[in-house]
mmCIF file of N, CA and C in Angstrom:
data_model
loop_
_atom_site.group_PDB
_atom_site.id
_atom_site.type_symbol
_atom_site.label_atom_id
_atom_site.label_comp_id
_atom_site.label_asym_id
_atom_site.label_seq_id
_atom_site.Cartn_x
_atom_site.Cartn_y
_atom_site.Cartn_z
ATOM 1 N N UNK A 1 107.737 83.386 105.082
ATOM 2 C CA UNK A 1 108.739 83.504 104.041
ATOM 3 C C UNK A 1 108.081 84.103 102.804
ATOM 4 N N UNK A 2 108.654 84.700 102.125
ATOM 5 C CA UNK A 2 107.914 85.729 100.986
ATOM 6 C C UNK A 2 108.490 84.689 99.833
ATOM 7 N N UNK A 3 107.801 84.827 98.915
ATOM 8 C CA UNK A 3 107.532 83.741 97.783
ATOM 9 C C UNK A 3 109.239 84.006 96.999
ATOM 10 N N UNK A 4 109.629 85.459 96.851
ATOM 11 C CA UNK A 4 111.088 85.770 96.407
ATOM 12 C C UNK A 4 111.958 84.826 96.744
ATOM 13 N N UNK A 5 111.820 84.176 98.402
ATOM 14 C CA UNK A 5 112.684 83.918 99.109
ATOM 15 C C UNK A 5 112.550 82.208 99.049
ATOM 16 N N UNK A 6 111.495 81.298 98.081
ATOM 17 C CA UNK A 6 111.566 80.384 97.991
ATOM 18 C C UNK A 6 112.370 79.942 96.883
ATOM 19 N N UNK A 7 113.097 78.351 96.729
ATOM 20 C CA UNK A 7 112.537 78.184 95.581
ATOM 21 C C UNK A 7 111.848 77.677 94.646
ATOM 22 N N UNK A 8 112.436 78.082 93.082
ATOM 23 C CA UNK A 8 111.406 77.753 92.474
ATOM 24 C C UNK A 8 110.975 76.226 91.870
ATOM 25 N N UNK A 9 109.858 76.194 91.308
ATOM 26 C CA UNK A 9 110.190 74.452 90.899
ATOM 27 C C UNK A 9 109.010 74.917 89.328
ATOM 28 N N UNK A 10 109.731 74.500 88.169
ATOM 29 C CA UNK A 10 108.865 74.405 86.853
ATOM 30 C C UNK A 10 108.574 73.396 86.822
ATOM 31 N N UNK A 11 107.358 73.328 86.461
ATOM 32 C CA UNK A 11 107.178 71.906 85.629
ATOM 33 C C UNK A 11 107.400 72.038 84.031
ATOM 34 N N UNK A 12 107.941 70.765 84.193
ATOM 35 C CA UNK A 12 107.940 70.804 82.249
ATOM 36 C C UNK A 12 108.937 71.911 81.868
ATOM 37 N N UNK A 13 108.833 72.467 80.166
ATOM 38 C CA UNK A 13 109.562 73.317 79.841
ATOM 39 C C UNK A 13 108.447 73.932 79.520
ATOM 40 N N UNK A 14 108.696 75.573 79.406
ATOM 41 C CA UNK A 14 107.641 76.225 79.402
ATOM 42 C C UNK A 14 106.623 76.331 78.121
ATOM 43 N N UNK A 15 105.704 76.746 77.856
ATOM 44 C CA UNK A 15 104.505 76.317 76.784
ATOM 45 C C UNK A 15 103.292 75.497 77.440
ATOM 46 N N UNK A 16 102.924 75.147 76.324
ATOM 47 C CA UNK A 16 101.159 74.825 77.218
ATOM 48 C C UNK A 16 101.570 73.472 78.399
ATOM 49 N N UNK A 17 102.066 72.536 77.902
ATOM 50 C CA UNK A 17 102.654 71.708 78.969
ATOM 51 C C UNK A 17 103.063 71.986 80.353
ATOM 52 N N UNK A 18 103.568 73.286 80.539
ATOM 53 C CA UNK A 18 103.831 73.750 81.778
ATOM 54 C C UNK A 18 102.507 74.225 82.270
ATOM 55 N N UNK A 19 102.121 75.183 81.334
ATOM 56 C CA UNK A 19 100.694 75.916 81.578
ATOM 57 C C UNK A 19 99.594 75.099 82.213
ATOM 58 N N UNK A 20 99.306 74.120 80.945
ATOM 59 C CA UNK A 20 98.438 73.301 81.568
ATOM 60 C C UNK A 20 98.427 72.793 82.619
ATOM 61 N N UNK A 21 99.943 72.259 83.461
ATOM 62 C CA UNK A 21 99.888 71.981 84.881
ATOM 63 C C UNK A 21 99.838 72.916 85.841
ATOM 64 N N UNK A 22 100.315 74.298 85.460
ATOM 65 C CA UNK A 22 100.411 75.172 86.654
ATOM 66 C C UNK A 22 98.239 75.357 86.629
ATOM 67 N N UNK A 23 98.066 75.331 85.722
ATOM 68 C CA UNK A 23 96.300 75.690 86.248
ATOM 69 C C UNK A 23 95.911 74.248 86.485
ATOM 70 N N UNK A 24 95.876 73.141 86.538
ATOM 71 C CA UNK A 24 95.933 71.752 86.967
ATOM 72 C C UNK A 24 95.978 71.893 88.696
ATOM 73 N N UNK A 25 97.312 72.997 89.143
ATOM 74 C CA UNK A 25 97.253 73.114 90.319
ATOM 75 C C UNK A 25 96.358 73.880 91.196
ATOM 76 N N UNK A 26 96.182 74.895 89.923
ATOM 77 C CA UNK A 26 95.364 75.852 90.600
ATOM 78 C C UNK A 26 93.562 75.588 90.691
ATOM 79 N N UNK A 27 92.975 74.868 90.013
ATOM 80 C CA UNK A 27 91.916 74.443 89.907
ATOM 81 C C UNK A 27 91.805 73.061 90.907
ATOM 82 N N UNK A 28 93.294 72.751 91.421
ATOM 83 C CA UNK A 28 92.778 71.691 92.280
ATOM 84 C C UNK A 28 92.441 70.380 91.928
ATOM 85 N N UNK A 29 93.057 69.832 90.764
ATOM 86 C CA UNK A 29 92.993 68.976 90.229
ATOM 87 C C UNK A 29 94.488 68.110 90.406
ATOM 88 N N UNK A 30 95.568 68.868 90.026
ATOM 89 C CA UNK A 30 96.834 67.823 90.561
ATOM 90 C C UNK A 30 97.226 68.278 91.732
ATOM 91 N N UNK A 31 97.311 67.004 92.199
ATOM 92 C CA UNK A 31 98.178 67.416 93.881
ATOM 93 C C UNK A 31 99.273 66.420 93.884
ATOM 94 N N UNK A 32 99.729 65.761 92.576
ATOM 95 C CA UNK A 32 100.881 65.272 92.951
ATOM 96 C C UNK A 32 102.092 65.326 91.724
ATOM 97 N N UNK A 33 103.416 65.640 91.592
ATOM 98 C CA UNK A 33 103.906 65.502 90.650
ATOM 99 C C UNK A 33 105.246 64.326 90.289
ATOM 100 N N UNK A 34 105.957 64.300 89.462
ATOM 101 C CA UNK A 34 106.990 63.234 89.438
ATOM 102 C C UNK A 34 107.955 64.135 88.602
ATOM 103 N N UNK A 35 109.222 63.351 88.709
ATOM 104 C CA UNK A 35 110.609 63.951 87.979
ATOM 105 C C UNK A 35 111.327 62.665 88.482
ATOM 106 N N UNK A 36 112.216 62.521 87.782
ATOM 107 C CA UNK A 36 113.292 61.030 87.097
ATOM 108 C C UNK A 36 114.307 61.920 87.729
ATOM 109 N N UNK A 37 114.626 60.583 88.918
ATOM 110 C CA UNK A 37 116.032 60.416 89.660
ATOM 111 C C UNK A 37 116.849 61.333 88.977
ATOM 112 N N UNK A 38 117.345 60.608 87.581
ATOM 113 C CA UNK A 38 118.822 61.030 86.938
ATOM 114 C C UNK A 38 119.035 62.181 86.733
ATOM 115 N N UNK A 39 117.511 63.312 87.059
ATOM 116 C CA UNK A 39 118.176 64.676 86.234
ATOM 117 C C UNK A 39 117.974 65.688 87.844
ATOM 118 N N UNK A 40 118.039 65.129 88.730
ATOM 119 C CA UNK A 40 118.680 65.540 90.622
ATOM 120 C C UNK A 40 119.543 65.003 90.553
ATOM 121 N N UNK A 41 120.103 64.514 89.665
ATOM 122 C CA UNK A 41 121.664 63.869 90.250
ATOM 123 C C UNK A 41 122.344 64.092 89.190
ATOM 124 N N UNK A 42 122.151 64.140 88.045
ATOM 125 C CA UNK A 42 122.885 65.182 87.173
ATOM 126 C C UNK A 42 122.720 66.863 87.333
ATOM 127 N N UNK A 43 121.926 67.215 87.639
ATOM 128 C CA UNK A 43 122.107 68.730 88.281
ATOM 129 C C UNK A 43 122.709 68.925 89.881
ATOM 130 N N UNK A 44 122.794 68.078 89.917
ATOM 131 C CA UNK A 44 123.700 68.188 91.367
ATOM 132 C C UNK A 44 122.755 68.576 92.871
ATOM 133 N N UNK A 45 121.347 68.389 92.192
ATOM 134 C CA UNK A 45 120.502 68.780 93.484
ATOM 135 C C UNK A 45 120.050 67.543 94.192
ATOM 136 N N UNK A 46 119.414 67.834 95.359
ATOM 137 C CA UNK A 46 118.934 66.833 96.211
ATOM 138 C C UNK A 46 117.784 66.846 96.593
ATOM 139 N N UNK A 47 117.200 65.541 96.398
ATOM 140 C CA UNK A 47 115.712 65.116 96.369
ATOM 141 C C UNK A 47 114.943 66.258 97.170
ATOM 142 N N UNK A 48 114.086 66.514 97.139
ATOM 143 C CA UNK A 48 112.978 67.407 97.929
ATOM 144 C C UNK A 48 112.548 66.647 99.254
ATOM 145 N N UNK A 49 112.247 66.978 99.703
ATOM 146 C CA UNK A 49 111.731 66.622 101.250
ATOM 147 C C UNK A 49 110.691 66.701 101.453
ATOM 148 N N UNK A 50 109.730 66.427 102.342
ATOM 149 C CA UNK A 50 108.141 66.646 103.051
ATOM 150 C C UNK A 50 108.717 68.130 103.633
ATOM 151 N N UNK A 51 107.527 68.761 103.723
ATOM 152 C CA UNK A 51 107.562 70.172 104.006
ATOM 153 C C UNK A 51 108.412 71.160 103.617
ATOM 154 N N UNK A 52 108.969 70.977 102.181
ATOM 155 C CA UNK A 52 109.617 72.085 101.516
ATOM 156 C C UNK A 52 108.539 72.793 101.065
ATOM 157 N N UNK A 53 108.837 74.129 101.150
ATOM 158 C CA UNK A 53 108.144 74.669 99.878
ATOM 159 C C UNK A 53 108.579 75.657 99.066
ATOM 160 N N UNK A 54 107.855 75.282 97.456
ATOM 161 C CA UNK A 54 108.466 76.118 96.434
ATOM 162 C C UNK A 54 107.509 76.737 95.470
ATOM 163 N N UNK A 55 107.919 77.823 95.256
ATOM 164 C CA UNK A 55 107.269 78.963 94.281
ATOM 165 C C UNK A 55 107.065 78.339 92.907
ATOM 166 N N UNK A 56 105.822 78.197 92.896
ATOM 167 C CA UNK A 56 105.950 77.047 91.097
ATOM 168 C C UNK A 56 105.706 78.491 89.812
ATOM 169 N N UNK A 57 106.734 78.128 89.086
ATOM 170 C CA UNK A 57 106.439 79.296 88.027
ATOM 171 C C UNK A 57 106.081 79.395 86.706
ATOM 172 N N UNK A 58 105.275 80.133 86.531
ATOM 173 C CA UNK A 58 104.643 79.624 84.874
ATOM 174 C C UNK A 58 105.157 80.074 83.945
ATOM 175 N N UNK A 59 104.950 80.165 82.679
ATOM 176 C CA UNK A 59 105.953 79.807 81.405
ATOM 177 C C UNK A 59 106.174 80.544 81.210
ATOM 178 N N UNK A 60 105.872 82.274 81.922
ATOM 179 C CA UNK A 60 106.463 83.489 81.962
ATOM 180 C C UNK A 60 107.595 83.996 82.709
ATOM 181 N N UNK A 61 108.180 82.891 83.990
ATOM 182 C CA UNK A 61 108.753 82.813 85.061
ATOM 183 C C UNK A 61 108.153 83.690 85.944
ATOM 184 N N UNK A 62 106.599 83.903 86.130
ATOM 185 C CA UNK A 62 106.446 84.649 87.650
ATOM 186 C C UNK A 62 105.898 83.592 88.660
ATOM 187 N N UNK A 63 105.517 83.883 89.980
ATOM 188 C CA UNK A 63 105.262 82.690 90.690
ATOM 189 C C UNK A 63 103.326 82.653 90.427
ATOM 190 N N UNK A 64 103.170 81.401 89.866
ATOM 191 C CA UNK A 64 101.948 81.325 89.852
ATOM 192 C C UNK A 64 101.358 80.987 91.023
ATOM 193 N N UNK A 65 101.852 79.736 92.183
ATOM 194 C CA UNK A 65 101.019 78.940 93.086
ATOM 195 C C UNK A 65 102.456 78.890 94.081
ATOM 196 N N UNK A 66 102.483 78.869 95.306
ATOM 197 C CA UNK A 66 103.162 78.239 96.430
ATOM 198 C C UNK A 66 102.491 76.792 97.082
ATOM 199 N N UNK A 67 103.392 75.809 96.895
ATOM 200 C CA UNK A 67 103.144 74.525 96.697
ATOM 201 C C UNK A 67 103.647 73.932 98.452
ATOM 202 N N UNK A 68 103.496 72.979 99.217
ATOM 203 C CA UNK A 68 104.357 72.314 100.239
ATOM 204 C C UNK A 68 104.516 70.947 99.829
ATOM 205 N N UNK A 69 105.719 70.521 100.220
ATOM 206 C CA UNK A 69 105.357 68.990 99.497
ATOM 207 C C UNK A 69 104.860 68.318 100.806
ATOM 208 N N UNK A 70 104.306 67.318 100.658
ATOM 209 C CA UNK A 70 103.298 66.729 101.869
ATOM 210 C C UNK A 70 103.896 65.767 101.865
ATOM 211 N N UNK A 71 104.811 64.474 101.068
ATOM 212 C CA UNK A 71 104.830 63.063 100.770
ATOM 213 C C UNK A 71 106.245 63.253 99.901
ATOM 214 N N UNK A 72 106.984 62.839 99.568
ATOM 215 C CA UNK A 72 108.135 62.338 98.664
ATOM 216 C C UNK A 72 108.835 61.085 98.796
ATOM 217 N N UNK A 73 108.944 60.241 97.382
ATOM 218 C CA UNK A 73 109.276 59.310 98.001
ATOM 219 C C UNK A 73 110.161 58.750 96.506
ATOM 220 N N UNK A 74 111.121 58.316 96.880
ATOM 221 C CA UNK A 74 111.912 57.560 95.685
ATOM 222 C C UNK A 74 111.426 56.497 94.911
ATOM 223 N N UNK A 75 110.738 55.953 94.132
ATOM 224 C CA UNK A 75 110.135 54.498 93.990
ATOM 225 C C UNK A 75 110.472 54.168 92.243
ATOM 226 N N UNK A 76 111.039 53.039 91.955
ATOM 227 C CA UNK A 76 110.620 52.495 90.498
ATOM 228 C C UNK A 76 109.759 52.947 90.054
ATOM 229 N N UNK A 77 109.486 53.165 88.669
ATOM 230 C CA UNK A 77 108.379 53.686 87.750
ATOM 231 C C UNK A 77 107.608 52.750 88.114
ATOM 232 N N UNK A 78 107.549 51.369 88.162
ATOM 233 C CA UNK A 78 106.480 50.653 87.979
ATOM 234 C C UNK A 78 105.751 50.609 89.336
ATOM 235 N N UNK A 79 106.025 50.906 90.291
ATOM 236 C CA UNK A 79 105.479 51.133 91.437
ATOM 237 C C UNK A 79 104.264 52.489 91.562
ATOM 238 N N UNK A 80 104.440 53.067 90.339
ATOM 239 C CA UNK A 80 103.436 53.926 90.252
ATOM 240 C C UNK A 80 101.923 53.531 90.094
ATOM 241 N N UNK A 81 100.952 53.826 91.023
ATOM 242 C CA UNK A 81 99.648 53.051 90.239
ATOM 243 C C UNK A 81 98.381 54.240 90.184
ATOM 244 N N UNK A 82 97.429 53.407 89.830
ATOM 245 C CA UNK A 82 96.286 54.188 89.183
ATOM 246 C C UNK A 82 95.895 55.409 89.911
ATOM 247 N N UNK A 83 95.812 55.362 91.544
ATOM 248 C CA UNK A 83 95.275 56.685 91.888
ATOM 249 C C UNK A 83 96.319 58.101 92.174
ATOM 250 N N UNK A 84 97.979 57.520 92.263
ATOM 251 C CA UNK A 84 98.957 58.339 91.921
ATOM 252 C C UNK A 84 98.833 59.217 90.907
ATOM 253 N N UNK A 85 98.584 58.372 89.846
ATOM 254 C CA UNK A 85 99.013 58.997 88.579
ATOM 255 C C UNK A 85 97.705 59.975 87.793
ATOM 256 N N UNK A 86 96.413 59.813 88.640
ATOM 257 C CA UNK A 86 95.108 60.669 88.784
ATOM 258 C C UNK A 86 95.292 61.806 89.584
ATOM 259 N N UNK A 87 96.340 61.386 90.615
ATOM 260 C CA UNK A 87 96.696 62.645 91.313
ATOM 261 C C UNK A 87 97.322 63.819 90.867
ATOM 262 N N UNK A 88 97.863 63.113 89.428
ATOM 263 C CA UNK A 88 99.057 64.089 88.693
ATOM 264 C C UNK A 88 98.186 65.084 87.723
ATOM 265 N N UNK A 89 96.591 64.913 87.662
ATOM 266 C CA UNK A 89 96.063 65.736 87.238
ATOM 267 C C UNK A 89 96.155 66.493 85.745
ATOM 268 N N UNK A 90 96.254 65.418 85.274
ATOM 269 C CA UNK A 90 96.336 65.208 83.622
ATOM 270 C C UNK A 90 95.528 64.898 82.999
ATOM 271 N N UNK A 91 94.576 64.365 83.706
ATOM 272 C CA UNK A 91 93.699 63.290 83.146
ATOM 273 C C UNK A 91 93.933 61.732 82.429
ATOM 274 N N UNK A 92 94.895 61.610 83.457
ATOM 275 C CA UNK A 92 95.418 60.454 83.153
ATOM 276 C C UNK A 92 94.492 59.230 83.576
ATOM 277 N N UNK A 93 93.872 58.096 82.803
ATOM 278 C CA UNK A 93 93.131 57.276 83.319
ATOM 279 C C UNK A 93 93.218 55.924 84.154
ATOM 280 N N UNK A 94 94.770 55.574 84.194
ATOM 281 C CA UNK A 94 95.798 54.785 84.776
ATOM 282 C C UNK A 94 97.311 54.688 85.031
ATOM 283 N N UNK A 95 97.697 54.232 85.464
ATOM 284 C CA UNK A 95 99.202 54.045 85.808
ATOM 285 C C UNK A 95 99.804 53.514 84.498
ATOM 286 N N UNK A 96 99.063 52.725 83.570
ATOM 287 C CA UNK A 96 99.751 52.917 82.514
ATOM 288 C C UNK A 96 100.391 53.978 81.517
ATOM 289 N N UNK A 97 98.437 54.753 81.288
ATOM 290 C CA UNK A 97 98.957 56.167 80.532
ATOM 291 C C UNK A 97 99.635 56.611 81.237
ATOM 292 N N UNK A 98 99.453 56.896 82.738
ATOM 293 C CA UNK A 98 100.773 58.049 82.912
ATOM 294 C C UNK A 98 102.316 57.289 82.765
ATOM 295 N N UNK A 99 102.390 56.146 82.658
ATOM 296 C CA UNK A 99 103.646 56.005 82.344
ATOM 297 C C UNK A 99 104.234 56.371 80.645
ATOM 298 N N UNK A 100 103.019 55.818 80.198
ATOM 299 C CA UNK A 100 103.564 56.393 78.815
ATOM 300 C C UNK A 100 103.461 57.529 78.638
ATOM 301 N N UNK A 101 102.871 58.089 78.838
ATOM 302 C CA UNK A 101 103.300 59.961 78.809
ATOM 303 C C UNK A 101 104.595 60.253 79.914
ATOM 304 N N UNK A 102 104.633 59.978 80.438
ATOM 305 C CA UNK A 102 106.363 60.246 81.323
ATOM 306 C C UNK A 102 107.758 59.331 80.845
ATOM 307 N N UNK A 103 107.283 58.254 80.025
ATOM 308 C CA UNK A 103 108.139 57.859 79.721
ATOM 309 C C UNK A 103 108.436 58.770 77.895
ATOM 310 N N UNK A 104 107.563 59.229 77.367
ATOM 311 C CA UNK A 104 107.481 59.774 76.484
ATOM 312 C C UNK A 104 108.351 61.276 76.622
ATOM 313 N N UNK A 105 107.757 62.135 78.031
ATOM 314 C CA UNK A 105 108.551 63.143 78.437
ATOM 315 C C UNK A 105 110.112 63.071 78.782
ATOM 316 N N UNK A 106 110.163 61.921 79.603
ATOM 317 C CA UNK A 106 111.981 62.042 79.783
ATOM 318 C C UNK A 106 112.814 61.169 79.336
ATOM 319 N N UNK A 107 111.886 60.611 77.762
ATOM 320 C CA UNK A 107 112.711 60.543 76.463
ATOM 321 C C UNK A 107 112.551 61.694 75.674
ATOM 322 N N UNK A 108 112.413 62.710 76.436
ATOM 323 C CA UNK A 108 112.261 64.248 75.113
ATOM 324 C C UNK A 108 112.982 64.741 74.564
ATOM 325 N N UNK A 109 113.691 65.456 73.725
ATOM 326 C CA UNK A 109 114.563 66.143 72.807
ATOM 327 C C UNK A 109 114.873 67.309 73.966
ATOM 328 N N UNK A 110 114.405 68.080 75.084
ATOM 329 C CA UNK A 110 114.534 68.791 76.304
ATOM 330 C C UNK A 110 115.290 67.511 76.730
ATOM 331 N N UNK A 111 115.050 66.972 77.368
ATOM 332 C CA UNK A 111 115.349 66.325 79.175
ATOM 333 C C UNK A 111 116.974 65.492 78.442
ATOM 334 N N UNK A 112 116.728 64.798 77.082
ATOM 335 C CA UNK A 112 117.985 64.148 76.797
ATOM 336 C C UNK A 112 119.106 64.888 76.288
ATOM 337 N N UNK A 113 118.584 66.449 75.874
ATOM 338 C CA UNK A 113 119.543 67.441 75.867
ATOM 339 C C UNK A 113 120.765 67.481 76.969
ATOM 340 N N UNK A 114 119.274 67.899 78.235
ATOM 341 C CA UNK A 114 119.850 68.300 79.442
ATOM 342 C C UNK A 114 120.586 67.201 80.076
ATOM 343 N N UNK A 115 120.533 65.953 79.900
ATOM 344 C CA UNK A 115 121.542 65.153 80.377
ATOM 345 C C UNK A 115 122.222 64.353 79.425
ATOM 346 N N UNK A 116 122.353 64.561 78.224
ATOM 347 C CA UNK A 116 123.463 64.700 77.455
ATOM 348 C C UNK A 116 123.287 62.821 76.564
ATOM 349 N N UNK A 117 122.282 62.576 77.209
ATOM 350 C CA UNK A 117 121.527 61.230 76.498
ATOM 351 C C UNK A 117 120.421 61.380 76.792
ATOM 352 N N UNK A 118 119.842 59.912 75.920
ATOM 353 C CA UNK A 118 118.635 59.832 76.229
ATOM 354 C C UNK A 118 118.427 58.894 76.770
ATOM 355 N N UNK A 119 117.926 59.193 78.241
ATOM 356 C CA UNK A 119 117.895 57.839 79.696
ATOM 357 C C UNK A 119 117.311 56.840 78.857
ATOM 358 N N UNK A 120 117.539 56.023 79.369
ATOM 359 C CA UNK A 120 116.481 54.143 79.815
ATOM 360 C C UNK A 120 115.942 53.992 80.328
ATOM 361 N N UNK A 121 114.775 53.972 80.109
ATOM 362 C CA UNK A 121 113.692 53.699 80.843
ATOM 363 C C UNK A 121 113.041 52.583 81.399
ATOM 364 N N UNK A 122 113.319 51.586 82.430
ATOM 365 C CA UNK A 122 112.533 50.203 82.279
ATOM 366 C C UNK A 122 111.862 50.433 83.610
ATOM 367 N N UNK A 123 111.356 48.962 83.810
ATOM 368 C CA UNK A 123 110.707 49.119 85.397
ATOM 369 C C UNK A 123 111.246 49.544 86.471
ATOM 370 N N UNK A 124 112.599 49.172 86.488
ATOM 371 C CA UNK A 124 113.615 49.731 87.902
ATOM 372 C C UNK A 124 113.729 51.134 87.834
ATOM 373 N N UNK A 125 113.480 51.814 86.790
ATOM 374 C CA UNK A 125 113.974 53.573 86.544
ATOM 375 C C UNK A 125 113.564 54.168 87.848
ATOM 376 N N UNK A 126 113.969 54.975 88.913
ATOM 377 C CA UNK A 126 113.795 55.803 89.283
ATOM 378 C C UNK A 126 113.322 56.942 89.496
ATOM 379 N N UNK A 127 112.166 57.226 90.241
ATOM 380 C CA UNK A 127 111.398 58.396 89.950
ATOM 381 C C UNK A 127 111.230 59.666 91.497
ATOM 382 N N UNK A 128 111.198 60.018 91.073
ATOM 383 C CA UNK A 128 110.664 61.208 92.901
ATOM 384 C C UNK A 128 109.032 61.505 92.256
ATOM 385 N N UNK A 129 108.443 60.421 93.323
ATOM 386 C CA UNK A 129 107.145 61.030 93.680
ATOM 387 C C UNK A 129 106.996 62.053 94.766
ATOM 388 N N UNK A 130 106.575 63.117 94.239
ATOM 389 C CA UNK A 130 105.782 64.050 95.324
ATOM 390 C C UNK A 130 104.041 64.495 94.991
ATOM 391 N N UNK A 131 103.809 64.590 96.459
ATOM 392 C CA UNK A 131 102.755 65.143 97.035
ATOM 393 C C UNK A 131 102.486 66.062 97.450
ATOM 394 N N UNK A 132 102.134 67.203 96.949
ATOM 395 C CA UNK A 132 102.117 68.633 97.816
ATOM 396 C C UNK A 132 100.088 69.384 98.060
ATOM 397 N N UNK A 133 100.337 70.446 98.862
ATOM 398 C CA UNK A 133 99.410 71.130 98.515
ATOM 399 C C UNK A 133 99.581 72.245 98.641
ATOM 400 N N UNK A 134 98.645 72.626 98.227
ATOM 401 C CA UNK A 134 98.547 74.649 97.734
ATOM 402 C C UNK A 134 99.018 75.021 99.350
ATOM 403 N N UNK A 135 99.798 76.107 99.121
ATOM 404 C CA UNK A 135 99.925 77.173 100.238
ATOM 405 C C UNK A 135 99.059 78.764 99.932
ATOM 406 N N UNK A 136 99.348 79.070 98.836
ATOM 407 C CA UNK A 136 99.256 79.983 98.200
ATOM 408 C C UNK A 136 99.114 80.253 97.100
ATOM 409 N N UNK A 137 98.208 81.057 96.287
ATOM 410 C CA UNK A 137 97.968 81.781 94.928
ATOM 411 C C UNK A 137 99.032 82.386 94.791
ATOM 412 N N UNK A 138 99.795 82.498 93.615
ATOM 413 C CA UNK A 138 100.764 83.482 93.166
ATOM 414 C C UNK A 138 100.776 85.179 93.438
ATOM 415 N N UNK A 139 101.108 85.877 93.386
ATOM 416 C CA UNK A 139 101.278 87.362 93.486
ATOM 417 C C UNK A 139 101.308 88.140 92.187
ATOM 418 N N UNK A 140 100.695 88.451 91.028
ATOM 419 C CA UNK A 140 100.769 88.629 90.071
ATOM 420 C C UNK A 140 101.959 90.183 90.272
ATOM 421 N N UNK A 141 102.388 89.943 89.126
ATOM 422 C CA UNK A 141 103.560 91.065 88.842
ATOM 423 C C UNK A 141 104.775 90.333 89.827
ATOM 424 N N UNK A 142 104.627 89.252 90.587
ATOM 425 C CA UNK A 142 105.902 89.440 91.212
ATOM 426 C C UNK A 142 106.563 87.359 90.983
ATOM 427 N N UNK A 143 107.733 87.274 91.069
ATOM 428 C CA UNK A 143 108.556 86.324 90.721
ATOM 429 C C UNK A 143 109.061 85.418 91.910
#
C-alpha cells in the first residue's frame, strides 16, 4: 500500500509538540501513543485496531514515518503505569507525569475547542492505548 493510500494519524496539533513526537518516533524512542475515548466518539471515528497502519504527519502535513499499531487497548487513565508511559517517549519518568501532562493536554484550549467543552478527567476517563512500530521512513516531498 503506498503511504497516499493510508491514513493519516497527527499527533498533537502541529508545532514543536507534534515535532517533537514525530522525531521521538523516528529515533526510536516512542513506540507507544494515547488519545481520550471522547474525541473517537465525538468525531465519529472508531478505535484503531492491531495491525492498522497509518501515515503519521508532521507539522507540515507530509508523511514523516509509517507506523503499525501492534497492541490497542481501551483502559482508564489510571491503569496507565510506569513502563507505558516511558514507552510514550517523552521522557516521561512515571505514570504519574505522564498523566499530568495528558491530563494537561486534553484539558487544552485545542482538544476543548474541538469537543465543545472541556472533558473530566478522573480515574475512570477513558483512554486508547496504542502500540505500534515503524514500518517505514517517510518519503520526503510526498503526503
Amino acid at each position: 500500500m503506498a503511504h497516499d493510500d493510508l491514513p493519516t494519524l497527527e499527533l498533537a496539533f502541529p508545532g514543536p509538540l507534534r515535532d517533537s513526537g514525530v522525531a521521538a518516533i523516528l529515533n526510536g524512542e516512542k513506540t507507544a501513543l494515547t488519545g481520550l475515548l471522547e474525541i473517537y466518539e465525538h468525531a465519529g471515528e472508531a478505535v484503531p485496531e492491531a495491525g492498522q497502519r497509518f501515515a503519521v504527519l508532521d507539522s507540515d502535513g507530509r508523511t514523516a514515518v509509517v507506523i503499525e499499531l501492534v497492541d490497542v487497548r481501551v483502559v482508564p487513565i489510571k491503569e496507565i503505569d510506569d513502563e507505558y508511559a516511558r514507552a510514550e517517549g517523552r521522557g516521561y519518568a512515571d505514570a504519574a507525569e505522564w498523566r499530568a501532562a495528558h491530563e494537561e493536554f486534553f484539558r487544552s484550549e485545542g482538544v476543548s475547542e474541538f469537543l465543545g467543552h472541556t472533558p473530566v478527567i478522573d480515574d475512570a476517563t477513558l483512554v486508547v492505548a496504542e502500540r505500534f512500530r515503524v514500518v517505514a521512513p517517510g518519503e520526503p516531498g510526498r503526503s
